[in-house]
């Protein structure tokens, strides 16, 4: 399930060719195993301010989240939408904050990735839809599959340490691929955007 905001009254500026793609669990909110209940959401300090700064700087904002719990039957679409809505409320962000959201329900055990990261399908669709310049875009997450998604899209990629512990092998791979590892989204912004 992927969508983007359609507003017939807004014109995307030719200068607005840059975007930030963000993972959800472990990047925007704390990683809760198979998050189903919005009451279980735990925020990450500094994320709200970082998201506002990025948006105010003119970046298009996209969220790309793997939610295999749907395919596994642990929760349904309504649960994911409710959690996304609660996240916006907790961060005091408008319901139309995102320019697009991709919820990838595929199981990692499936034969095809579909939209499941590290598939770059969603990112490439948004590059084409919004005429984005990949070299001006970033994919940010807490797992290597997030970075891989960005790299496969010819975008910049960064990892944050707000999710599960990043293994040493991933740190070595990130260094080799020139993927910075930041403490959190705020430190990413300070180091790489502003």
C-alpha positions as a Markdown table, in Angstrom:
| # | Residue | x | y | z |
|---|---|---|---|---|
| 1 | Unk | 0.0 | 0.0 | 0.0 |
| 2 | Unk | 1.7 | 3.1 | -1.2 |
| 3 | Unk | 0.3 | 6.6 | -1.7 |
| 4 | Unk | 1.4 | 10.1 | -2.3 |
| 5 | Unk | -0.4 | 13.4 | -1.6 |
| 6 | Unk | -2.3 | 14.8 | -4.6 |
| 7 | Unk | -3.1 | 18.4 | -4.3 |
| 8 | Unk | -4.3 | 20.0 | -7.5 |
| 9 | Unk | -3.8 | 23.5 | -6.1 |
| 10 | Unk | -0.1 | 23.1 | -5.3 |
| 11 | Unk | 2.7 | 23.2 | -7.8 |
| 12 | Unk | 5.9 | 21.3 | -7.0 |
| 13 | Unk | 8.7 | 23.8 | -7.5 |
| 14 | Unk | 11.5 | 22.9 | -9.9 |
| 15 | Unk | 13.8 | 23.6 | -7.0 |
| 16 | Unk | 12.1 | 21.0 | -4.9 |
| 17 | Unk | 13.9 | 18.1 | -6.4 |
| 18 | Unk | 15.3 | 16.7 | -3.1 |
| 19 | Unk | 13.6 | 14.4 | -0.7 |
| 20 | Unk | 14.1 | 12.4 | 2.5 |
| 21 | Unk | 12.9 | 8.8 | 2.8 |
| 22 | Unk | 12.5 | 7.6 | 6.3 |
| 23 | Unk | 12.1 | 4.2 | 7.9 |
| 24 | Unk | 9.5 | 4.1 | 10.8 |
| 25 | Unk | 10.4 | 1.6 | 13.5 |
| 26 | Unk | 13.7 | 2.3 | 15.1 |
| 27 | Unk | 14.1 | 5.5 | 13.2 |
| 28 | Unk | 11.0 | 7.7 | 13.9 |
| 29 | Unk | 9.7 | 5.7 | 16.8 |
| 30 | Unk | 11.2 | 3.1 | 19.1 |
| 31 | Unk | 11.2 | -0.4 | 17.6 |
| 32 | Unk | 8.4 | -2.4 | 19.2 |
| 33 | Unk | 8.3 | -6.0 | 17.9 |
| 34 | Unk | 5.3 | -6.3 | 15.5 |
| 35 | Unk | 3.8 | -3.0 | 16.7 |
| 36 | Unk | 0.0 | -3.3 | 16.6 |
| 37 | Unk | -1.4 | -1.1 | 19.4 |
| 38 | Unk | -0.9 | 2.7 | 19.0 |
| 39 | Unk | -0.7 | 2.8 | 22.9 |
| 40 | Unk | 2.6 | 0.9 | 22.6 |
| 41 | Unk | 4.3 | 3.7 | 20.6 |
| 42 | Unk | 7.3 | 5.2 | 22.3 |
| 43 | Unk | 8.7 | 8.4 | 20.8 |
| 44 | Unk | 12.4 | 9.1 | 20.2 |
| 45 | Unk | 13.7 | 12.4 | 21.6 |
| 46 | Unk | 14.4 | 15.1 | 19.0 |
| 47 | Unk | 12.5 | 13.4 | 16.1 |
| 48 | Unk | 9.7 | 15.9 | 16.0 |
| 49 | Unk | 12.0 | 18.9 | 15.8 |
| 50 | Unk | 14.2 | 17.2 | 13.2 |
| 51 | Unk | 11.2 | 16.4 | 11.0 |
| 52 | Unk | 10.0 | 20.0 | 11.1 |
| 53 | Unk | 13.4 | 21.3 | 10.2 |
| 54 | Unk | 13.7 | 19.0 | 7.2 |
| 55 | Unk | 10.2 | 19.9 | 6.0 |
| 56 | Unk | 10.9 | 23.6 | 6.5 |
| 57 | Unk | 14.1 | 23.3 | 4.5 |
| 58 | Unk | 12.0 | 22.3 | 1.5 |
| 59 | Unk | 12.6 | 18.6 | 1.3 |
| 60 | Unk | 9.8 | 16.3 | 0.2 |
| 61 | Unk | 9.1 | 13.8 | 3.0 |
| 62 | Unk | 8.4 | 10.1 | 2.5 |
| 63 | Unk | 8.0 | 7.3 | 4.9 |
| 64 | Unk | 8.8 | 3.7 | 3.8 |
| 65 | Unk | 8.1 | 1.0 | 6.3 |
| 66 | Unk | 8.2 | -2.8 | 6.1 |
| 67 | Unk | 5.2 | -4.3 | 7.9 |
| 68 | Unk | 5.4 | -8.1 | 7.4 |
| 69 | Unk | 3.1 | -8.5 | 10.4 |
| 70 | Unk | 0.3 | -7.9 | 7.9 |
| 71 | Unk | 1.3 | -10.9 | 5.7 |
| 72 | Unk | 1.9 | -13.0 | 8.8 |
| 73 | Unk | -1.6 | -12.2 | 10.2 |
| 74 | Unk | -0.3 | -10.5 | 13.4 |
| 75 | Unk | -2.2 | -7.3 | 12.6 |
| 76 | Unk | -4.0 | -5.6 | 9.7 |
| 77 | Unk | -3.9 | -2.5 | 7.6 |
| 78 | Unk | -6.1 | -0.5 | 10.0 |
| 79 | Unk | -3.6 | -1.2 | 12.9 |
| 80 | Unk | -0.7 | 0.1 | 10.8 |
| 81 | Unk | -2.7 | 3.2 | 9.8 |
| 82 | Unk | -3.7 | 3.8 | 13.5 |
| 83 | Unk | -0.1 | 3.6 | 14.6 |
| 84 | Unk | 1.0 | 6.0 | 11.9 |
| 85 | Unk | -1.7 | 8.4 | 12.9 |
| 86 | Unk | -0.8 | 8.2 | 16.6 |
| 87 | Unk | 2.8 | 8.8 | 15.7 |
| 88 | Unk | 1.9 | 12.1 | 14.0 |
| 89 | Unk | -0.3 | 13.1 | 17.0 |
| 90 | Unk | 2.5 | 12.4 | 19.5 |
| 91 | Unk | 4.9 | 14.5 | 17.4 |
| 92 | Unk | 2.2 | 17.2 | 17.0 |
| 93 | Unk | 2.5 | 17.0 | 13.2 |
| 94 | Unk | -0.4 | 17.6 | 10.7 |
| 95 | Unk | -2.1 | 14.6 | 9.2 |
| 96 | Unk | -0.9 | 15.7 | 5.8 |
| 97 | Unk | 2.7 | 15.9 | 6.9 |
| 98 | Unk | 4.0 | 13.2 | 4.6 |
| 99 | Unk | 4.2 | 13.7 | 0.9 |
| 100 | Unk | 3.9 | 9.9 | 0.6 |
| 101 | Unk | 3.9 | 6.7 | 2.6 |
| 102 | Unk | 4.7 | 3.2 | 1.5 |
| 103 | Unk | 3.6 | 0.4 | 3.8 |
| 104 | Unk | 5.2 | -2.8 | 2.5 |
| 105 | Unk | 3.2 | -5.8 | 3.8 |
| 106 | Unk | 5.3 | -8.5 | 2.1 |
| 107 | Unk | 6.8 | -11.3 | 4.2 |
| 108 | Unk | 10.6 | -11.7 | 3.9 |
| 109 | Unk | 9.9 | -15.4 | 3.2 |
| 110 | Unk | 8.0 | -14.5 | 0.0 |
| 111 | Unk | 9.4 | -15.1 | -3.5 |
| 112 | Unk | 9.2 | -11.4 | -4.5 |
| 113 | Unk | 10.1 | -8.3 | -2.5 |
| 114 | Unk | 7.3 | -6.1 | -4.0 |
| 115 | Unk | 7.7 | -2.9 | -2.0 |
| 116 | Unk | 9.5 | -4.6 | 0.9 |
| 117 | Unk | 12.9 | -3.0 | 1.6 |
| 118 | Unk | 15.6 | -3.5 | 0.3 |
| 119 | Unk | 13.4 | -3.1 | -2.8 |
| 120 | Unk | 13.9 | 0.3 | -4.2 |
| 121 | Unk | 10.6 | 0.2 | -6.1 |
| 122 | Unk | 8.8 | 2.9 | -4.1 |
| 123 | Unk | 11.8 | 5.2 | -4.2 |
| 124 | Unk | 12.1 | 4.9 | -7.9 |
| 125 | Unk | 8.4 | 5.6 | -8.4 |
| 126 | Unk | 8.7 | 8.8 | -6.3 |
| 127 | Unk | 11.8 | 9.9 | -8.2 |
| 128 | Unk | 9.8 | 9.7 | -11.4 |
| 129 | Unk | 6.6 | 11.1 | -10.0 |
| 130 | Unk | 8.3 | 14.1 | -8.4 |
| 131 | Unk | 11.2 | 14.5 | -10.8 |
| 132 | Unk | 13.6 | 14.0 | -7.9 |
| 133 | Unk | 17.4 | 14.3 | -8.2 |
| 134 | Unk | 18.6 | 11.1 | -6.5 |
| 135 | Unk | 22.0 | 12.6 | -5.6 |
| 136 | Unk | 20.1 | 15.2 | -3.5 |
| 137 | Unk | 17.9 | 12.6 | -1.7 |
| 138 | Unk | 18.5 | 10.5 | 1.4 |
| 139 | Unk | 17.2 | 7.2 | 2.7 |
| 140 | Unk | 17.5 | 7.0 | 6.5 |
| 141 | Unk | 16.9 | 4.0 | 8.7 |
| 142 | Unk | 18.3 | 1.8 | 11.5 |
| 143 | Unk | 19.0 | -1.3 | 9.5 |
| 144 | Unk | 21.2 | -2.1 | 6.5 |
| 145 | Unk | 18.2 | -2.9 | 4.4 |
| 146 | Unk | 17.2 | 0.8 | 4.7 |
| 147 | Unk | 20.7 | 1.9 | 3.5 |
| 148 | Unk | 20.6 | -0.7 | 0.8 |
| 149 | Unk | 17.3 | 0.7 | -0.5 |
| 150 | Unk | 18.8 | 4.1 | -0.7 |
| 151 | Unk | 22.0 | 2.9 | -2.5 |
| 152 | Unk | 20.0 | 0.8 | -4.9 |
| 153 | Unk | 18.0 | 4.0 | -5.7 |
| 154 | Unk | 21.3 | 5.9 | -6.4 |
| 155 | Unk | 20.5 | 8.1 | -3.3 |
| 156 | Unk | 22.5 | 8.9 | -0.3 |
| 157 | Unk | 21.9 | 6.6 | 2.7 |
| 158 | Unk | 22.4 | 7.0 | 6.4 |
| 159 | Unk | 21.9 | 4.8 | 9.4 |
| 160 | Unk | 20.8 | 5.9 | 12.9 |
| 161 | Unk | 21.5 | 4.2 | 16.2 |
| 162 | Unk | 18.0 | 4.6 | 17.6 |
| 163 | Unk | 16.8 | 1.1 | 16.7 |
| 164 | Unk | 18.4 | -2.3 | 17.4 |
| 165 | Unk | 22.2 | -2.4 | 17.9 |
| 166 | Unk | 24.0 | -2.1 | 14.6 |
| 167 | Unk | 26.2 | -5.1 | 14.2 |
| 168 | Unk | 30.0 | -4.7 | 13.6 |
| 169 | Unk | 29.6 | -6.2 | 10.1 |
| 170 | Unk | 27.1 | -3.6 | 9.2 |
| 171 | Unk | 29.4 | -0.8 | 10.5 |
| 172 | Unk | 32.2 | -2.1 | 8.3 |
| 173 | Unk | 29.9 | -2.4 | 5.3 |
| 174 | Unk | 28.6 | 1.1 | 5.9 |
| 175 | Unk | 32.1 | 2.5 | 6.1 |
| 176 | Unk | 33.0 | 0.8 | 2.9 |
| 177 | Unk | 29.9 | 2.1 | 1.1 |
| 178 | Unk | 30.3 | 5.7 | 2.6 |
| 179 | Unk | 27.1 | 5.4 | 4.6 |
| 180 | Unk | 27.3 | 7.5 | 7.7 |
| 181 | Unk | 26.0 | 6.2 | 11.0 |
| 182 | Unk | 24.5 | 8.8 | 13.2 |
| 183 | Unk | 23.3 | 8.7 | 16.8 |
| 184 | Unk | 19.8 | 9.8 | 15.8 |
| 185 | Unk | 17.8 | 11.8 | 13.3 |
| 186 | Unk | 18.8 | 15.1 | 14.9 |
| 187 | Unk | 22.5 | 14.4 | 14.6 |
| 188 | Unk | 22.0 | 13.3 | 11.0 |
| 189 | Unk | 20.4 | 16.6 | 10.3 |
| 190 | Unk | 23.2 | 18.6 | 12.0 |
| 191 | Unk | 25.9 | 16.6 | 10.2 |
| 192 | Unk | 24.5 | 16.2 | 6.7 |
| 193 | Unk | 21.7 | 18.7 | 6.0 |
| 194 | Unk | 22.1 | 21.9 | 8.0 |
